[in-house]
mmCIF file of C-alpha atoms and ligand atoms in Angstrom:
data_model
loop_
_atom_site.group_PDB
_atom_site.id
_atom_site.type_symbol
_atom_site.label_atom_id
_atom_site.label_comp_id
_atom_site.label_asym_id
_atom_site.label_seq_id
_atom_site.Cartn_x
_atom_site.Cartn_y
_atom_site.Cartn_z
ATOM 1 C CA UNK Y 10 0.000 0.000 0.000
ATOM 2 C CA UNK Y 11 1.602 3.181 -1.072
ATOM 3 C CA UNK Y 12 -0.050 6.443 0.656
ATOM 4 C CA UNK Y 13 0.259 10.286 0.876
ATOM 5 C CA UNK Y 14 0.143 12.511 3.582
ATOM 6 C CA UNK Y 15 -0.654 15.936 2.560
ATOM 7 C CA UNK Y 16 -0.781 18.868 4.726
ATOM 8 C CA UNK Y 17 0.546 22.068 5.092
ATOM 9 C CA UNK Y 18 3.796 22.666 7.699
ATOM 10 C CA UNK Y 19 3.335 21.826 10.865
ATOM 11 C CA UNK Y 20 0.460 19.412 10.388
ATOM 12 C CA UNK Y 21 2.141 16.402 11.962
ATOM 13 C CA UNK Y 22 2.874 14.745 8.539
ATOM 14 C CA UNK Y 23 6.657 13.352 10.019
ATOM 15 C CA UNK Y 24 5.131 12.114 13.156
ATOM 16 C CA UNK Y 25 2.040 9.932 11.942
ATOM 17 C CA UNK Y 26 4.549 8.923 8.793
ATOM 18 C CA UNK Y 27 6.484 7.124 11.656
ATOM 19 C CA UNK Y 28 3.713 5.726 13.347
ATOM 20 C CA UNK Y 29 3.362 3.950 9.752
ATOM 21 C CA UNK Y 30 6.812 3.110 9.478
ATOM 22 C CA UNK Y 31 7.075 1.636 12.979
ATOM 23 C CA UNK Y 32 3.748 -0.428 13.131
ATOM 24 C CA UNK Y 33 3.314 -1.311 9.585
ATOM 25 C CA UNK Y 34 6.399 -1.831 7.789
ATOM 26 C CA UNK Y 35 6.227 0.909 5.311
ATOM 27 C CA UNK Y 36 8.998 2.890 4.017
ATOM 28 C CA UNK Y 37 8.821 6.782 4.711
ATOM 29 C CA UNK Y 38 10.225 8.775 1.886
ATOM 30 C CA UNK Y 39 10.226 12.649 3.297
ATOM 31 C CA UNK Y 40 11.944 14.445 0.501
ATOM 32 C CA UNK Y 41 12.651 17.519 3.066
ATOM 33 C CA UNK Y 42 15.037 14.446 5.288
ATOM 34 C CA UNK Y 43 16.397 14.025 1.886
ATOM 35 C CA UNK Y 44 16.848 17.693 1.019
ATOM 36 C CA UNK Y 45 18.376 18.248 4.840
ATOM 37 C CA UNK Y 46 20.225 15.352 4.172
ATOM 38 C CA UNK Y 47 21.714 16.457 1.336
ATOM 39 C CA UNK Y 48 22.430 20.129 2.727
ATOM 40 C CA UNK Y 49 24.522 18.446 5.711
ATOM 41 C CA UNK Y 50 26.441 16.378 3.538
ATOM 42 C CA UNK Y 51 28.251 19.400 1.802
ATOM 43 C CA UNK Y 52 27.145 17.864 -1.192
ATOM 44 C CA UNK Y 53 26.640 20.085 -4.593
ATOM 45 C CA UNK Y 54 22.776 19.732 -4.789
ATOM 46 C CA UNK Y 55 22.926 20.308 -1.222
ATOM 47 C CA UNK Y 56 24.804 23.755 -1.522
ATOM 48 C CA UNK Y 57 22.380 24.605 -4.506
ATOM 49 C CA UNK Y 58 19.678 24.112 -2.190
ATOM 50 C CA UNK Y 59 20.162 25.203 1.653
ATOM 51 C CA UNK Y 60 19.278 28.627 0.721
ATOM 52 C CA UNK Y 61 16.052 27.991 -1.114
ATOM 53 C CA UNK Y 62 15.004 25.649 1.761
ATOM 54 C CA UNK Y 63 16.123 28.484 4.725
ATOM 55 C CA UNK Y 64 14.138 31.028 2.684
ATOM 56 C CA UNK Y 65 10.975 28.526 2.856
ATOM 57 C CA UNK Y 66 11.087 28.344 -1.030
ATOM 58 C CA UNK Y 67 10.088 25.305 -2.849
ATOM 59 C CA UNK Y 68 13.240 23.305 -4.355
ATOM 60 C CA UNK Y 69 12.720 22.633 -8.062
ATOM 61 C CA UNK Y 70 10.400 19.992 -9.517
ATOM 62 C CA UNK Y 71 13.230 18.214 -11.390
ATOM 63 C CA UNK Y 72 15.746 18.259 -7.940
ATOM 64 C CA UNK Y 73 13.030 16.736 -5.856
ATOM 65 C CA UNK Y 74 11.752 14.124 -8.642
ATOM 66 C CA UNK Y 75 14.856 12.932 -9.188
ATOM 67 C CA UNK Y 76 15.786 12.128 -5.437
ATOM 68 C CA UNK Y 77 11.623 10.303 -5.543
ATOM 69 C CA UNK Y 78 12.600 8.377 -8.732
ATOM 70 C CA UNK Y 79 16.059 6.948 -7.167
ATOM 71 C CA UNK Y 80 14.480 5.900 -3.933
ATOM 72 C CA UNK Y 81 11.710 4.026 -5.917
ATOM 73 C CA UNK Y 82 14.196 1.992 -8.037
ATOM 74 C CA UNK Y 83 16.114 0.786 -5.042
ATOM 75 C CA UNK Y 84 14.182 0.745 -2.016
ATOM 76 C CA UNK Y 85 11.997 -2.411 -1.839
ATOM 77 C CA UNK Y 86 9.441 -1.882 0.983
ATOM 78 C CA UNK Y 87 5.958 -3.312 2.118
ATOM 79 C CA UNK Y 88 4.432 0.551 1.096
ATOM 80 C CA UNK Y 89 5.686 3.918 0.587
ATOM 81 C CA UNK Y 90 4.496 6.872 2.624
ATOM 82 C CA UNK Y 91 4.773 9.614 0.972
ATOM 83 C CA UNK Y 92 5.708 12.549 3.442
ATOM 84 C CA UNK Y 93 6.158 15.928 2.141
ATOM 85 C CA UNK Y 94 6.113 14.982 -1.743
ATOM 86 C CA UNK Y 95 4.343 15.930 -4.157
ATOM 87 C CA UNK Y 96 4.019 19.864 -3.339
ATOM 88 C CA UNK Y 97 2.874 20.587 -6.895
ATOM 89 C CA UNK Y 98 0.643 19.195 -9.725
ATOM 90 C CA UNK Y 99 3.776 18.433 -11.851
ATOM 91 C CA UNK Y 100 5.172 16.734 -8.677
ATOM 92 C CA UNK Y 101 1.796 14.871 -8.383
ATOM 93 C CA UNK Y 102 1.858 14.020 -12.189
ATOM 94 C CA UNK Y 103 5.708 12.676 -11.929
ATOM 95 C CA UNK Y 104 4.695 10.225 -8.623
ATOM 96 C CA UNK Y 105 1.978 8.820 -10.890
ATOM 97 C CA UNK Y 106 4.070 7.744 -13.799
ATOM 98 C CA UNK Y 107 6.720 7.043 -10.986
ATOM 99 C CA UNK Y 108 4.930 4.445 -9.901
ATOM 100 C CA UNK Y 109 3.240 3.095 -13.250
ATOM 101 C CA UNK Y 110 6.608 2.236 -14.258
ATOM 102 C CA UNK Y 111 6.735 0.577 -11.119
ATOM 103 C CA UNK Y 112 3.827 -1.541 -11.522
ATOM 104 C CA UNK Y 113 2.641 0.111 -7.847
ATOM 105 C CA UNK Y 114 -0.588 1.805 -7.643
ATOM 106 C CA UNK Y 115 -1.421 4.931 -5.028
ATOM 107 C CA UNK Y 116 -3.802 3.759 -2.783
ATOM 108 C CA UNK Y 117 -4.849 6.943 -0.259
ATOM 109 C CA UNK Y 118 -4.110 10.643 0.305
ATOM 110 C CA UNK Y 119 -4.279 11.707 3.231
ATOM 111 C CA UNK Y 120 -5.097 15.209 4.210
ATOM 112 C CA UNK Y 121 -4.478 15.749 7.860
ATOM 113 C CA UNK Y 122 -6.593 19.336 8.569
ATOM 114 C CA UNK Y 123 -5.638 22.047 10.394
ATOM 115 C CA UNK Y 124 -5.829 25.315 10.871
ATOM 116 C CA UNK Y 125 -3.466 28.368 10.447
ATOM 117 C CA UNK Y 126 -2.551 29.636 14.245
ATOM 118 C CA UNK Y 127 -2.015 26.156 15.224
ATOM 119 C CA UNK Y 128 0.749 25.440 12.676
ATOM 120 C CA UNK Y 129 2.748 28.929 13.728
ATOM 121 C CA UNK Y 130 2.185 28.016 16.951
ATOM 122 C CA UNK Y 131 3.317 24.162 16.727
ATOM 123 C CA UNK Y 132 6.628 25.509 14.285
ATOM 124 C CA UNK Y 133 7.314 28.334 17.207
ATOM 125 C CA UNK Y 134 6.909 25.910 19.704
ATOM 126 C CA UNK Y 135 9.031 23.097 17.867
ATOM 127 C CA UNK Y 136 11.849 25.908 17.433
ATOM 128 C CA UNK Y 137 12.144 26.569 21.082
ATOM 129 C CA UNK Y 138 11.890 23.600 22.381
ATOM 130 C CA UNK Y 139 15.014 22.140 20.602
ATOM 131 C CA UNK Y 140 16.494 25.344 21.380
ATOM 132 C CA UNK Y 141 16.217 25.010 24.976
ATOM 133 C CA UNK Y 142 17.248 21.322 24.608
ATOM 134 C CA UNK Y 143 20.205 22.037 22.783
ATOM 135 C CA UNK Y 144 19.486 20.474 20.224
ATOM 136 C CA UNK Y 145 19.649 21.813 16.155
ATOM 137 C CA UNK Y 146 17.035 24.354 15.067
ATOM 138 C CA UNK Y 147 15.704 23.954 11.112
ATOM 139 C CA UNK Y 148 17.150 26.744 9.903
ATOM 140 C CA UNK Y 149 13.634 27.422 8.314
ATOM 141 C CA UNK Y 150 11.917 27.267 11.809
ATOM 142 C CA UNK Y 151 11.406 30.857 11.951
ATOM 143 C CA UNK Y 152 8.515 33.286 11.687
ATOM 144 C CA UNK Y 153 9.905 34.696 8.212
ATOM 145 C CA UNK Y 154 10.845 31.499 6.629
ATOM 146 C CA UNK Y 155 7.217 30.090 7.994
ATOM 147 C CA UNK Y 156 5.191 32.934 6.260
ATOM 148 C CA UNK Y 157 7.020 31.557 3.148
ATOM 149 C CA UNK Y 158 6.268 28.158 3.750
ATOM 150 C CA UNK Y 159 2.899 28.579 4.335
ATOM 151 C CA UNK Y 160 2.196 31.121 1.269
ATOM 152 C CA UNK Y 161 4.076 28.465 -1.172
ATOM 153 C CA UNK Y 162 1.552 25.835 0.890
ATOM 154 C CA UNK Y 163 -1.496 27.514 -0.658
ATOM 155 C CA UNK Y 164 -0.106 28.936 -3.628
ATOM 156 C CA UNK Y 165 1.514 25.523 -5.203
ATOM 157 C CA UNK Y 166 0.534 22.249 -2.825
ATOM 158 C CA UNK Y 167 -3.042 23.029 -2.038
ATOM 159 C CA UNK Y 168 -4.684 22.567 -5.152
ATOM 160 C CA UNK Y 169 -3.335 18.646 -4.696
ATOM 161 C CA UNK Y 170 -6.656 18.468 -2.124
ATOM 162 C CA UNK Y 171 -8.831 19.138 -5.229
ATOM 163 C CA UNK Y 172 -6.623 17.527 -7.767
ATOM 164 C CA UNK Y 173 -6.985 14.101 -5.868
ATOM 165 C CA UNK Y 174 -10.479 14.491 -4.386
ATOM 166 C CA UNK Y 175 -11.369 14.640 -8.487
ATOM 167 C CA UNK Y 176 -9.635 11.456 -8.525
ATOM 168 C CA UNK Y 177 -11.577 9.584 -5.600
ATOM 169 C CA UNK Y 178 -8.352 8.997 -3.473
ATOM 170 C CA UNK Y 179 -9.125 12.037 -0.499
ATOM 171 C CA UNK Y 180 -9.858 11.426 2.973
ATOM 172 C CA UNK Y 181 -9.852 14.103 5.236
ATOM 173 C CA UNK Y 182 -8.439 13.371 9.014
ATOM 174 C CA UNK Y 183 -8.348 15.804 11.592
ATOM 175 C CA UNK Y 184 -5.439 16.970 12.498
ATOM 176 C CA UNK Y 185 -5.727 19.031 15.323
ATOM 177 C CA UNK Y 186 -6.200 15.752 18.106
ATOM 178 C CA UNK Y 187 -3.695 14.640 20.344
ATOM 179 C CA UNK Y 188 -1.671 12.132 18.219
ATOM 180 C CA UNK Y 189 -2.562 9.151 19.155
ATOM 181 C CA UNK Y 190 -6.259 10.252 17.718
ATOM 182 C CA UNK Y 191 -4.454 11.123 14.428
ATOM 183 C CA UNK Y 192 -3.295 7.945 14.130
ATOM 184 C CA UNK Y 193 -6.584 6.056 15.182
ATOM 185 C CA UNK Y 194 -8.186 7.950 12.248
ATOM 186 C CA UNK Y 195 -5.868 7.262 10.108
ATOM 187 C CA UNK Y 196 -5.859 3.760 10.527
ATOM 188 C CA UNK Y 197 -9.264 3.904 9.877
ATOM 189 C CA UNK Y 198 -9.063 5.302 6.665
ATOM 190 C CA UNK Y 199 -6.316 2.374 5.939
ATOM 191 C CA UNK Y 200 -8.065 -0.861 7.433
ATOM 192 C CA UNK Y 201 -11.023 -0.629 5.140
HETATM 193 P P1 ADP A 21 7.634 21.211 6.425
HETATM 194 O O1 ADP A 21 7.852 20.904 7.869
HETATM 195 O O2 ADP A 21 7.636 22.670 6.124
HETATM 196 O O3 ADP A 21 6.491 20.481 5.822
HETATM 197 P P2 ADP A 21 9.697 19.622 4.978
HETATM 198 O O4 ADP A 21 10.658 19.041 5.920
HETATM 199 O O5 ADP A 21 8.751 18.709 4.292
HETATM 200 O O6 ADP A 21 8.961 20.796 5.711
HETATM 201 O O7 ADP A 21 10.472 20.456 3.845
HETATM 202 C C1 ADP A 21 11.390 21.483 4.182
HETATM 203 C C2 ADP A 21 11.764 22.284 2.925
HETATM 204 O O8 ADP A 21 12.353 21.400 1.958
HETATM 205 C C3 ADP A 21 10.614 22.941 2.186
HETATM 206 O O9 ADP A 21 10.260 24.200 2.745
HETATM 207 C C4 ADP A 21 11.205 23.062 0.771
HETATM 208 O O10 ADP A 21 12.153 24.115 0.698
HETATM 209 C C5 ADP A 21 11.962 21.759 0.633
HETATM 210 N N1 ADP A 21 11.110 20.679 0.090
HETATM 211 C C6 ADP A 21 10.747 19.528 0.738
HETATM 212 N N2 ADP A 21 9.993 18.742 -0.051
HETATM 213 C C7 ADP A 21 9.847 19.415 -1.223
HETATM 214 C C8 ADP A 21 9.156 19.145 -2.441
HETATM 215 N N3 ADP A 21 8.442 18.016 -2.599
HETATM 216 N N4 ADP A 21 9.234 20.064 -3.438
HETATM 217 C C9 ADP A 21 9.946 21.190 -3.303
HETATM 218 N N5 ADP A 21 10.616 21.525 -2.177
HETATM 219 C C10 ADP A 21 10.575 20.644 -1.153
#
């Protein structure tokens, strides 16, 4: 079973994808780990894109499908969840045919709902609470980069919502629960 979870920042999409990983086997592909990933390892894409991602900008179609496409050739796995990816239609389009040539099929999307002062407030929170841990901050966890984040949100990843509610493959969760209701509806979705 290969699934999306679509949301804007800050809508839990990390957490429940490893709830999935953990309990069901799947494979989490989170193209911002891969992005950060990239970034830390001094690597050229990585330089080309740790100021796009610290402005809150959207890294380019082809960067992102590319590091999709290589994790889908090599990584065999009991599911995918898809975890920040696609963010736009030509994103969604690419994961289709992605996974045509695969002979794998999308099976749910997965919209976790929020709303607006709850994601500034969970991002804020995040922020200082590593902080105070002494632990890393995302270098994009900030008020400025977030206002970014969320405008590219609406502008360019929330017409997916429509785009795959014409298709049949929405469900709606709510997002704002504690977690462990997140998951539970979730699941629910899932175990049909
Ligand atoms: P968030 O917590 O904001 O959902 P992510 O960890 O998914 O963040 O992504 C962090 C950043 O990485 C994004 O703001 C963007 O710059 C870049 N990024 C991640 N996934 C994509 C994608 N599918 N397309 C374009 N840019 C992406």
């Amino acid at each position: 079973m290969n699934i999306i979870l679509l949301g804007p920042p800050g809508a839990g999409k990390g957490t429940q994808a490893r709830f999935l990983t953990d309990e069901r086997g799947m494979v989490q592909l989170s193209t911002g780990d891969m992005l950060r990933a990239a970034k830390d390892s001094g690597s050229e894409m990585g330089k080309i894109v740790a100021d796009v991602m610290a402005r809150g900008d959207l890294v380019t179609d082809e960067i992102v499908i590319g590091l999709i496409r290589e994790q889908l050739e090599t990584v065999k796995a009991n599911g995918f969840v898809f975890d920040g990816f696609p963010r736009t239609l030509a994103q969604a389009d690419a994961l289709s045919a992605l996974l045509e040539e695969q002979g794998q099929t999308l099976d749910a999307v997965i919209e976790l709902e929020v709303n607006d002062d709850v994601l500034v407030d969970r991002i804020v929170g995040r922020a200082a609470e590593a902080a105070a841990a002494g632990q890393p901050v995302r270098a994009d966890d900030n008020a400025e980069s977030l206002k970014v984040r969320l405008m590219e949100y609406y502008k360019k990843t929330s017409p997916l919502i429509g785009y795959y509610y014409a298709k049949g493959q929405l469900s709606g969760v709510d997002g704002l629960g504690e977690m462990a209701d997140v998951k539970a509806a979730i699941a629910k979705v899932l175990d049909v």
